[in-house]
mmCIF file of N, CA and C in Angstrom:
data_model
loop_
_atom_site.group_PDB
_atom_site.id
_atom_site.type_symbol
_atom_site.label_atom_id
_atom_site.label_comp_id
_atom_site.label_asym_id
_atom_site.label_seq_id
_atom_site.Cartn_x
_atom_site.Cartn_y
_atom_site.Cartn_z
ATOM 1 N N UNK A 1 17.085 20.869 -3.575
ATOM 2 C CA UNK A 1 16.344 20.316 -2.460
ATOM 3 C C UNK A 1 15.620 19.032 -2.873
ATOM 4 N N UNK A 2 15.041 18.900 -4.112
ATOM 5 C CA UNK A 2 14.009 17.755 -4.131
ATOM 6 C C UNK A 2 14.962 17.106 -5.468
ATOM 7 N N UNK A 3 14.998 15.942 -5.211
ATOM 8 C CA UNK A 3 15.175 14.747 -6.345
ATOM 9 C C UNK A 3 14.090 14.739 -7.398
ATOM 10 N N UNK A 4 14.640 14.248 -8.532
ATOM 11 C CA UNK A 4 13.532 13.870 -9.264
ATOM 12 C C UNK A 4 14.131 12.396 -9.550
ATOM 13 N N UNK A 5 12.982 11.633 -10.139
ATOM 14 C CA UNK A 5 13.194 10.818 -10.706
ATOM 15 C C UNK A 5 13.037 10.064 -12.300
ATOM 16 N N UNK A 6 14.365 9.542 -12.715
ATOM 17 C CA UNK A 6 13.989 9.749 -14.541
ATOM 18 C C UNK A 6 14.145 7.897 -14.572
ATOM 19 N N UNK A 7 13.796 8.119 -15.758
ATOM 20 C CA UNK A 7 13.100 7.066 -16.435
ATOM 21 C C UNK A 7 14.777 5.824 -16.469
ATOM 22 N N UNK A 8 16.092 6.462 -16.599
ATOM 23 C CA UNK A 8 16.782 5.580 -16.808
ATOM 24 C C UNK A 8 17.241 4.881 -15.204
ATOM 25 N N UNK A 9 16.853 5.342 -14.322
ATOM 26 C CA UNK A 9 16.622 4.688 -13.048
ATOM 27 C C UNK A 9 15.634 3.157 -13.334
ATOM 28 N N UNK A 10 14.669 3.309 -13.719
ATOM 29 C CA UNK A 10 13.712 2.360 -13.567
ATOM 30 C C UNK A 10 14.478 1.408 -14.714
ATOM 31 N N UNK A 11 14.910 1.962 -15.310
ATOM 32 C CA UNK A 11 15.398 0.767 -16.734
ATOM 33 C C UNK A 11 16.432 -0.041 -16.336
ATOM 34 N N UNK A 12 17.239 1.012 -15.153
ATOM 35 C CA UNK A 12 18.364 0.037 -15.241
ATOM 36 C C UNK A 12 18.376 -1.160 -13.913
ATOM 37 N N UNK A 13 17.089 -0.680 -13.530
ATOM 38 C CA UNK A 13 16.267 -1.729 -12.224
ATOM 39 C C UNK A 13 16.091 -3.137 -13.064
ATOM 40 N N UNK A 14 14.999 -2.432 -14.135
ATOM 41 C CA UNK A 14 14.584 -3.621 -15.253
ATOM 42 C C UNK A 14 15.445 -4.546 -15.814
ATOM 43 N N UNK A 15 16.391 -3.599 -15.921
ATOM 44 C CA UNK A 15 17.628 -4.622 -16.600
ATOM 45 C C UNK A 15 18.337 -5.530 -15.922
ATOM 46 N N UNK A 16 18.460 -5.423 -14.729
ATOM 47 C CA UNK A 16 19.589 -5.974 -13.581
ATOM 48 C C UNK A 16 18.165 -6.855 -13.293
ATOM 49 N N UNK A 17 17.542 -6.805 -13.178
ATOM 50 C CA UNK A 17 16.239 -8.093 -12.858
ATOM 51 C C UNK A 17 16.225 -9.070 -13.993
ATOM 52 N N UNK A 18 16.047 -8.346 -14.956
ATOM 53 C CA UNK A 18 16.412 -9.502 -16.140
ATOM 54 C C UNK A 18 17.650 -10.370 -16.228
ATOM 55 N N UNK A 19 18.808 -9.734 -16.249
ATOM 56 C CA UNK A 19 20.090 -10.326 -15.601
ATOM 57 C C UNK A 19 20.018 -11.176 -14.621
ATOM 58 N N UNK A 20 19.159 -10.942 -13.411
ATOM 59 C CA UNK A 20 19.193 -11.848 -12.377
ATOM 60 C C UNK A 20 18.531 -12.987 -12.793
ATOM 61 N N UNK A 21 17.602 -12.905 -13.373
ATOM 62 C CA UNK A 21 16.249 -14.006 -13.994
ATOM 63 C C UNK A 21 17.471 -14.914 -15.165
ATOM 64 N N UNK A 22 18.000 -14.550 -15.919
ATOM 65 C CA UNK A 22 18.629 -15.077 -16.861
ATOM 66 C C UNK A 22 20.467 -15.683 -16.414
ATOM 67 N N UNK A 23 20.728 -15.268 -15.543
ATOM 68 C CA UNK A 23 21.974 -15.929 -14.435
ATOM 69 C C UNK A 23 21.934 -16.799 -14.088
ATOM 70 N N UNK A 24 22.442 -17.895 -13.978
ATOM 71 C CA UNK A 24 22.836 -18.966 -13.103
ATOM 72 C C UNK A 24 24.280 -19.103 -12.110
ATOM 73 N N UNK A 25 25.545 -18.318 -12.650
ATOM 74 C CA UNK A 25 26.477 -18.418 -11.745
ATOM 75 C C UNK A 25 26.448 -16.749 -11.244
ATOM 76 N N UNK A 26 26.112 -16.162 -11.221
ATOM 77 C CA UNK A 26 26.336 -14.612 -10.701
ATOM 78 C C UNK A 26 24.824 -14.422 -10.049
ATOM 79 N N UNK A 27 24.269 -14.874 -9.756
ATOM 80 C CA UNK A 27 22.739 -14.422 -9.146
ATOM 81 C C UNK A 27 22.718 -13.774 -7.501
ATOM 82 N N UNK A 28 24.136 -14.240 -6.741
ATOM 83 C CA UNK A 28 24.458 -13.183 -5.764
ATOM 84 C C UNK A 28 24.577 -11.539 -5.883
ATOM 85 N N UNK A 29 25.778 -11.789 -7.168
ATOM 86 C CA UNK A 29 26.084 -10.043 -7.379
ATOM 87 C C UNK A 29 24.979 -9.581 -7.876
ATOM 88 N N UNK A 30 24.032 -10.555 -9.054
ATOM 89 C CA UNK A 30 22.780 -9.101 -9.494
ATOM 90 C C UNK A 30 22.190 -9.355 -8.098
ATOM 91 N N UNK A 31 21.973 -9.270 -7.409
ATOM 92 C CA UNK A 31 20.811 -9.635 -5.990
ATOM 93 C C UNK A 31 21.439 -8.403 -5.451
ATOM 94 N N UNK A 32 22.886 -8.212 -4.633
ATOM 95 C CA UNK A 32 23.001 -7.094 -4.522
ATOM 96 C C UNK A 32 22.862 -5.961 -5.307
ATOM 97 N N UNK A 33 23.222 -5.681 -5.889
ATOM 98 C CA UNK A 33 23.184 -5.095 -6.935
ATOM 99 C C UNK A 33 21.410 -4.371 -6.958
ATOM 100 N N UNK A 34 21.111 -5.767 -7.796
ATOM 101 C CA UNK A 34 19.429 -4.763 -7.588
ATOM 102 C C UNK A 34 18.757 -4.262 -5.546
ATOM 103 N N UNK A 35 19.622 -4.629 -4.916
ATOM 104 C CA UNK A 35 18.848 -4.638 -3.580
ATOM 105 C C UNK A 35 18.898 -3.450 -3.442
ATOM 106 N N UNK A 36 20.411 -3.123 -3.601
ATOM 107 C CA UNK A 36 21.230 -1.589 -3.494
ATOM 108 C C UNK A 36 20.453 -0.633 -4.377
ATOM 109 N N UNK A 37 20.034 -1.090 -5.429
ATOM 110 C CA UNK A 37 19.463 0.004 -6.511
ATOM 111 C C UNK A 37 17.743 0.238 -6.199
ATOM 112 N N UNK A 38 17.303 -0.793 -5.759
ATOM 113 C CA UNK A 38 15.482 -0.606 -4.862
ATOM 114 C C UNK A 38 15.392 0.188 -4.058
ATOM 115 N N UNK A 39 16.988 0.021 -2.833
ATOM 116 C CA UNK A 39 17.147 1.087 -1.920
ATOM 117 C C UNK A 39 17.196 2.240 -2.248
ATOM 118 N N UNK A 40 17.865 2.467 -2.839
ATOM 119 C CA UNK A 40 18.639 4.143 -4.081
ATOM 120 C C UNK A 40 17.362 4.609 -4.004
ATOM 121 N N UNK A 41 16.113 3.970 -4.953
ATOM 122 C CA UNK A 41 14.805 3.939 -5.713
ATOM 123 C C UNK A 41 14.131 4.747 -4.598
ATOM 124 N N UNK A 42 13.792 3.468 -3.430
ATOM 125 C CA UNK A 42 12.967 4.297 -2.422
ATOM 126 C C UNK A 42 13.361 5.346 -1.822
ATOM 127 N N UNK A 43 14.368 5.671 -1.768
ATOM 128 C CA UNK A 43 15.453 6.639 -0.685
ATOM 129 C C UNK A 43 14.863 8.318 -2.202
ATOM 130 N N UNK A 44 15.112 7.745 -2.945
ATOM 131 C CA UNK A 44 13.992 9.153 -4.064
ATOM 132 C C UNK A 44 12.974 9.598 -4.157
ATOM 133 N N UNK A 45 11.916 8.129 -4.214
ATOM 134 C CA UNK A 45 11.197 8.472 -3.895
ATOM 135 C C UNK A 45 10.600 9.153 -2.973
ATOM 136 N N UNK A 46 11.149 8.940 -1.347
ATOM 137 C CA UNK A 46 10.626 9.665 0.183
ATOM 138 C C UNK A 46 11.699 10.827 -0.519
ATOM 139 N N UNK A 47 12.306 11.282 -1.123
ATOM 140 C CA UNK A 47 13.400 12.394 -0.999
ATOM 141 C C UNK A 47 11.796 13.573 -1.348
ATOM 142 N N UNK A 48 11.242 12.755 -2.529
ATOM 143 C CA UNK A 48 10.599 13.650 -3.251
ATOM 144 C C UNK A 48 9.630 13.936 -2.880
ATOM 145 N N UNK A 49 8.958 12.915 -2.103
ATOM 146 C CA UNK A 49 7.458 12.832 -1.221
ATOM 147 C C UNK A 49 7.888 14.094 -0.381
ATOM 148 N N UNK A 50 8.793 14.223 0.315
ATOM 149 C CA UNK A 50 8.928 15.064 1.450
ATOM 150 C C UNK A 50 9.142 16.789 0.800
ATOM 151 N N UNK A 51 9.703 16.643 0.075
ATOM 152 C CA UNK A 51 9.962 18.275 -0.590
ATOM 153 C C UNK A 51 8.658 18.177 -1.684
ATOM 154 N N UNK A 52 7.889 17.505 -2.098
ATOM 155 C CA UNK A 52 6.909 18.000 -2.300
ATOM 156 C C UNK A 52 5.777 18.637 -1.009
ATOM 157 N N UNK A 53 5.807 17.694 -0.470
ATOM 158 C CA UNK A 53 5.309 18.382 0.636
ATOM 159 C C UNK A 53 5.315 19.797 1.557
ATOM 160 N N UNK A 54 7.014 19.677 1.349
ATOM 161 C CA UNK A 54 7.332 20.770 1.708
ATOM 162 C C UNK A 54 6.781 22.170 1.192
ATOM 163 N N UNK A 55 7.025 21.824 0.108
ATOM 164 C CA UNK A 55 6.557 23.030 -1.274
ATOM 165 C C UNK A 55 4.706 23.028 -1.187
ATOM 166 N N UNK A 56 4.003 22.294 0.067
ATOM 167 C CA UNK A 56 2.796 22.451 -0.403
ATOM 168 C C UNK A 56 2.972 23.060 1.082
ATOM 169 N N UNK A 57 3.087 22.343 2.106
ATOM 170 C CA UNK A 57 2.893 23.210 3.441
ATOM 171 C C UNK A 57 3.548 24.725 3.757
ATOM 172 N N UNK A 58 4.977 25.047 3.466
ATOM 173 C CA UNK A 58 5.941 25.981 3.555
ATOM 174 C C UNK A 58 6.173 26.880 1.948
ATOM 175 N N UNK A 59 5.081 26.962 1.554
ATOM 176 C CA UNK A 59 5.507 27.918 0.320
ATOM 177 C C UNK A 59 5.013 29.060 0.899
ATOM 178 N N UNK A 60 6.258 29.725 -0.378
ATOM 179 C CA UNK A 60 6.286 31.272 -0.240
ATOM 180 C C UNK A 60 5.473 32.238 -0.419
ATOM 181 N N UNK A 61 4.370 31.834 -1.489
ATOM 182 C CA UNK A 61 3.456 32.322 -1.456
ATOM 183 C C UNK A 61 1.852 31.717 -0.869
ATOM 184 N N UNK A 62 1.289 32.913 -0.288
ATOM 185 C CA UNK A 62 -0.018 32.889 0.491
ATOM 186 C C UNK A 62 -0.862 33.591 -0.259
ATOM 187 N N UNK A 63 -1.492 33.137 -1.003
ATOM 188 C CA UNK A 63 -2.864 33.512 -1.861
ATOM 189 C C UNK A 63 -3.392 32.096 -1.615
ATOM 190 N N UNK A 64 -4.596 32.625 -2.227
ATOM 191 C CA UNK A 64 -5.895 31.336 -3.181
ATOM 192 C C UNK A 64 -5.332 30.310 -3.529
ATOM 193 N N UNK A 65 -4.244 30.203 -4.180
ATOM 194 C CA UNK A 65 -3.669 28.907 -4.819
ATOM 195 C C UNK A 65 -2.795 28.526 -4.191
ATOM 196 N N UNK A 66 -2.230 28.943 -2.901
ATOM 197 C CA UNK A 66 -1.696 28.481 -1.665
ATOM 198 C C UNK A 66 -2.323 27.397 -1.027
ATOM 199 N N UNK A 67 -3.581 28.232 -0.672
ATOM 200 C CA UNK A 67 -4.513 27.160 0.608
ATOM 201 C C UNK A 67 -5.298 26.448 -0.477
ATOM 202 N N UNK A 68 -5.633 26.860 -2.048
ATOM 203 C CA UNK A 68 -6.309 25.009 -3.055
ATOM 204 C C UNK A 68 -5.268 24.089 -2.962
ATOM 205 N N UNK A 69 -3.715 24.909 -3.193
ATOM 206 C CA UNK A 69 -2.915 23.323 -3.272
ATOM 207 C C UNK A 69 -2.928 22.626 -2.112
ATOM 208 N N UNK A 70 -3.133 23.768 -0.682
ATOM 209 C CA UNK A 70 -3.034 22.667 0.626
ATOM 210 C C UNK A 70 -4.203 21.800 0.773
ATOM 211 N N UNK A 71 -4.665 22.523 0.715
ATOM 212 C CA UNK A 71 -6.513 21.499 0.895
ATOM 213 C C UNK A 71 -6.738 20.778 0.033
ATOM 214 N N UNK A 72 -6.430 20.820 -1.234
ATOM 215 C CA UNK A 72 -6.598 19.654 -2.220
ATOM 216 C C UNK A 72 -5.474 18.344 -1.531
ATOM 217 N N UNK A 73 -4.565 19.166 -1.212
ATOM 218 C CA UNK A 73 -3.573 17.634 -0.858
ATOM 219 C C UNK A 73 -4.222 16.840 0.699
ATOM 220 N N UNK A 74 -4.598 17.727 1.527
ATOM 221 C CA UNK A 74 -5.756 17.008 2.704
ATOM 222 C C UNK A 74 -7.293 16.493 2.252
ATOM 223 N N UNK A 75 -7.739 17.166 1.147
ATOM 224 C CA UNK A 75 -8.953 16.326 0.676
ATOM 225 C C UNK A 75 -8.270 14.658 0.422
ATOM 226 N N UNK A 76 -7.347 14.638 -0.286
ATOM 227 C CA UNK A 76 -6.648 13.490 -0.912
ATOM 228 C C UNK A 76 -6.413 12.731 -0.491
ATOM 229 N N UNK A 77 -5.743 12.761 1.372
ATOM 230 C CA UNK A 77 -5.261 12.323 2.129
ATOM 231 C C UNK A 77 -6.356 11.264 2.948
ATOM 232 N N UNK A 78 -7.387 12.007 2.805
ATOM 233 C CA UNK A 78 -8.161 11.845 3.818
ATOM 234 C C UNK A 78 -9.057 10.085 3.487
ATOM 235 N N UNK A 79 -9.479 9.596 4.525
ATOM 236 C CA UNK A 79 -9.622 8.182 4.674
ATOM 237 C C UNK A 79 -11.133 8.481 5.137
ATOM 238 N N UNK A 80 -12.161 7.245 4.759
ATOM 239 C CA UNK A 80 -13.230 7.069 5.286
ATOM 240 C C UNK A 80 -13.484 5.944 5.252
ATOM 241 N N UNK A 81 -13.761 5.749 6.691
ATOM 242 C CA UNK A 81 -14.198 4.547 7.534
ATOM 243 C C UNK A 81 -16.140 4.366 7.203
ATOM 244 N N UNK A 82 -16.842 3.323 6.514
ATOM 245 C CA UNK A 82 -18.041 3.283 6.438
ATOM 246 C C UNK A 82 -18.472 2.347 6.842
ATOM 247 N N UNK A 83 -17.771 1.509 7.191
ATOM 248 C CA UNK A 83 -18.180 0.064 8.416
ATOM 249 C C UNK A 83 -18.213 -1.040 6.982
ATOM 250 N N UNK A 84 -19.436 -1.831 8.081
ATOM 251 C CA UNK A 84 -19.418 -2.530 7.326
ATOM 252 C C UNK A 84 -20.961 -2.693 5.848
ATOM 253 N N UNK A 85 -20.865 -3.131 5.406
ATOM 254 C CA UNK A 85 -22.083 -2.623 4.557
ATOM 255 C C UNK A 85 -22.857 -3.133 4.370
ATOM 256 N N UNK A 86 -24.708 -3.368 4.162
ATOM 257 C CA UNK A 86 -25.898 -3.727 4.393
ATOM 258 C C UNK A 86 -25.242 -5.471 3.977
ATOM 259 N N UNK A 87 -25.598 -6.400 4.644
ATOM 260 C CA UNK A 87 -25.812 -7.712 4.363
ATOM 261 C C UNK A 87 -27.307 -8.579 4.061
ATOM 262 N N UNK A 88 -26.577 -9.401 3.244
ATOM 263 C CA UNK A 88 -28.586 -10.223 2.236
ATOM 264 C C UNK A 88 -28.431 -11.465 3.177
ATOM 265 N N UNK A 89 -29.416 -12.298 3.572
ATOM 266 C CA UNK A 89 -29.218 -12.961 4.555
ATOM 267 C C UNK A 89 -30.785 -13.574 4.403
ATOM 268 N N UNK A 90 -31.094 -15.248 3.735
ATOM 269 C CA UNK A 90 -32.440 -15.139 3.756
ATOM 270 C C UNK A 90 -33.177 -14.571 2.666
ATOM 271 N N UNK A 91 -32.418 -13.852 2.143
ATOM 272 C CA UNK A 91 -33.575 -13.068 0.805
ATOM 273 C C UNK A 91 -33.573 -11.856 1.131
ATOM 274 N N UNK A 92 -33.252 -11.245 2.556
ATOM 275 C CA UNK A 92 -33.673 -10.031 2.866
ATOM 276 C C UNK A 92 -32.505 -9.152 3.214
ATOM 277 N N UNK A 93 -32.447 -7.711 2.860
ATOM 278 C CA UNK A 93 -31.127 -6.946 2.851
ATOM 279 C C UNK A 93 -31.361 -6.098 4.383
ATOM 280 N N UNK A 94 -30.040 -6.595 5.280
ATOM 281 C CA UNK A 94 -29.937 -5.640 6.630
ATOM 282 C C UNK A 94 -28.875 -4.921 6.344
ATOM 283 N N UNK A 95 -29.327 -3.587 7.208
ATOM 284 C CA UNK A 95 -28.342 -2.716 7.684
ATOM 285 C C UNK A 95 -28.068 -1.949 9.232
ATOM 286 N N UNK A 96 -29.259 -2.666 10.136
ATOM 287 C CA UNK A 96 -28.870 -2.629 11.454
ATOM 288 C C UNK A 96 -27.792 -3.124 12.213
ATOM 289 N N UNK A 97 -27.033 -2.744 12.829
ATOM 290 C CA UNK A 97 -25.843 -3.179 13.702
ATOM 291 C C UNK A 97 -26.091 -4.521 14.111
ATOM 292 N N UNK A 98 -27.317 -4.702 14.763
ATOM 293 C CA UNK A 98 -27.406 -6.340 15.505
ATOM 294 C C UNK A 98 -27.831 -7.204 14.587
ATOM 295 N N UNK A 99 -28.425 -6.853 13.518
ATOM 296 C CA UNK A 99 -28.594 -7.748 12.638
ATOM 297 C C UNK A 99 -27.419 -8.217 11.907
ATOM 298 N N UNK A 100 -26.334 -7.267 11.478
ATOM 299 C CA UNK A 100 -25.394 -7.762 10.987
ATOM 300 C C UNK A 100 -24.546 -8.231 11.636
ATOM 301 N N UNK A 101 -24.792 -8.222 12.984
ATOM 302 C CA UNK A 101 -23.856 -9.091 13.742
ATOM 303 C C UNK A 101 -24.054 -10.290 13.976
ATOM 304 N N UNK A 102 -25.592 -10.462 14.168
ATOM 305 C CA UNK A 102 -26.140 -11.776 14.069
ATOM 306 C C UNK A 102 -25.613 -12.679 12.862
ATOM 307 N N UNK A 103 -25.767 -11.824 11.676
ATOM 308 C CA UNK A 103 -25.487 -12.344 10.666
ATOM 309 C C UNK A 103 -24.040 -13.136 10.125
ATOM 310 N N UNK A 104 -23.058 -12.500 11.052
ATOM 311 C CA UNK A 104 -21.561 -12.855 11.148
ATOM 312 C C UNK A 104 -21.399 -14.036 11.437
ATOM 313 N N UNK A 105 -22.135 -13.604 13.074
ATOM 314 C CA UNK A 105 -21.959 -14.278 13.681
ATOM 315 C C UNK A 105 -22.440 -15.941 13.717
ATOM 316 N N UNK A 106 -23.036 -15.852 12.619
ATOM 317 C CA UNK A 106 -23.764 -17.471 12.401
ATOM 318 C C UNK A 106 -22.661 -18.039 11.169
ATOM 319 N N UNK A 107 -22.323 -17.185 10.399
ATOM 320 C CA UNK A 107 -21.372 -17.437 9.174
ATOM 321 C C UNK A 107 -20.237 -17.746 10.024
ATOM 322 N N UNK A 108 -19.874 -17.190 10.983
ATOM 323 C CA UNK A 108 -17.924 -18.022 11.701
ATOM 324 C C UNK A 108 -18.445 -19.288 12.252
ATOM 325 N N UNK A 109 -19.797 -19.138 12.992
ATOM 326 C CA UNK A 109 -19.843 -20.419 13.747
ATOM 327 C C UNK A 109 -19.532 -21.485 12.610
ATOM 328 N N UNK A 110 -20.358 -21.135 11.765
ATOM 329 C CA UNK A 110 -20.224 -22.264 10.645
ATOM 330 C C UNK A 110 -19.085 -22.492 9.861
ATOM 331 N N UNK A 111 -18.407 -21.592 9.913
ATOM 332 C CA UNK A 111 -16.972 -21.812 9.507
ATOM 333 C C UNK A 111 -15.936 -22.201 10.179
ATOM 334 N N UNK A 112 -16.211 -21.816 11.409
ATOM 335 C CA UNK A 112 -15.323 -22.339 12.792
ATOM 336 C C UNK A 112 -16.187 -23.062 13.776
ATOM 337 N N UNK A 113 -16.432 -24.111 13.502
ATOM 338 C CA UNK A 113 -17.045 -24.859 14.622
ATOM 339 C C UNK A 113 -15.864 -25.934 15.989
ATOM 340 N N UNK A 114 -16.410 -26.343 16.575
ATOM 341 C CA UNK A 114 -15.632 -26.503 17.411
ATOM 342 C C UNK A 114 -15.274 -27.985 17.241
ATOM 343 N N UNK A 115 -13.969 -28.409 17.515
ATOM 344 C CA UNK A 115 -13.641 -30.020 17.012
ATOM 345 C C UNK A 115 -13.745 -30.629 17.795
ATOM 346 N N UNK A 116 -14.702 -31.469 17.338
ATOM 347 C CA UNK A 116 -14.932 -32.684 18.384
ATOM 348 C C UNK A 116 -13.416 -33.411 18.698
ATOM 349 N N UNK A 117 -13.909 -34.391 19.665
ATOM 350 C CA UNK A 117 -12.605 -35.071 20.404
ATOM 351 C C UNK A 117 -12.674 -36.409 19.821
ATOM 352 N N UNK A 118 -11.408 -36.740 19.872
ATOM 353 C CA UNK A 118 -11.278 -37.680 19.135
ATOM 354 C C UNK A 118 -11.510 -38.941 20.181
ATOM 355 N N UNK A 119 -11.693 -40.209 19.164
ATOM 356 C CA UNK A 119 -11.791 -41.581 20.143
ATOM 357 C C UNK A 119 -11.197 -41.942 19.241
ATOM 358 N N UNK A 120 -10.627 -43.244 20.512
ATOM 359 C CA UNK A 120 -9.910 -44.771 19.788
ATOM 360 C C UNK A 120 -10.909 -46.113 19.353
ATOM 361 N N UNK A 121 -11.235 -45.802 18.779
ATOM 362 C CA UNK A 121 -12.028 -47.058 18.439
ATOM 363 C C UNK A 121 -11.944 -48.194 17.414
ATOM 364 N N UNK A 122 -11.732 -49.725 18.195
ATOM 365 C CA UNK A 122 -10.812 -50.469 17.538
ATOM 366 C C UNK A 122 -11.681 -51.652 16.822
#
């Protein structure tokens, strides 16, 4: 069910890159060549992502070390959003919403100001 992946995969990536780097009349064929073999690469990698997975959601056994391996792999997963973070401004450190918006908001003006129009002047 699950792929693994060994070490003479990656070497022979390494090698066909070096080949390509060191080519001047064949730099088409290593190009395929390595494109085909990146593909191979990733197509193992998701082989393995997925049957690991598998083996963490759908295993056979239901004990304690069932639901640590599941929950350790959703602790892992998991993402946190903390905004944005206190800004110094002046000497002084904010962490109110309108203050740091204020605070943005004076830094784009000044970075994006608006372009004047041009004249002809002769």
């Amino acid at each position: 069910m699950g792929h693994t992946l060994n070490s003479q995969t990656y070497k022979k990536k390494k090698q066909l890159y070096t080949k390509l780097k060191r080519s001047c009349s064949h730099k088409s064929h290593y190009t395929e060549k390595l494109k085909h073999l990146k593909s191979t690469i990733q197509k193992q990698i998701r082989n393995t992502y997925w049957s690991y997975l598998e083996s963490v959601i759908f295993s056979d056994t239901q004990g304690p070390d069932h639901k640590k391996k599941f929950y350790n792999f959703v602790k892992h997963k998991q993402t946190e959003n903390i905004g944005i973070a206190p800004l110094n401004s002046e000497g002084h450190t904010h962490s109110d919403p309108v203050s740091k918006n204020n605070i943005l908001n004076k830094q784009f003006e000044s970075a994006f100001s608006k372009p004047s129009p041009l004249s002809l002047k002769q």
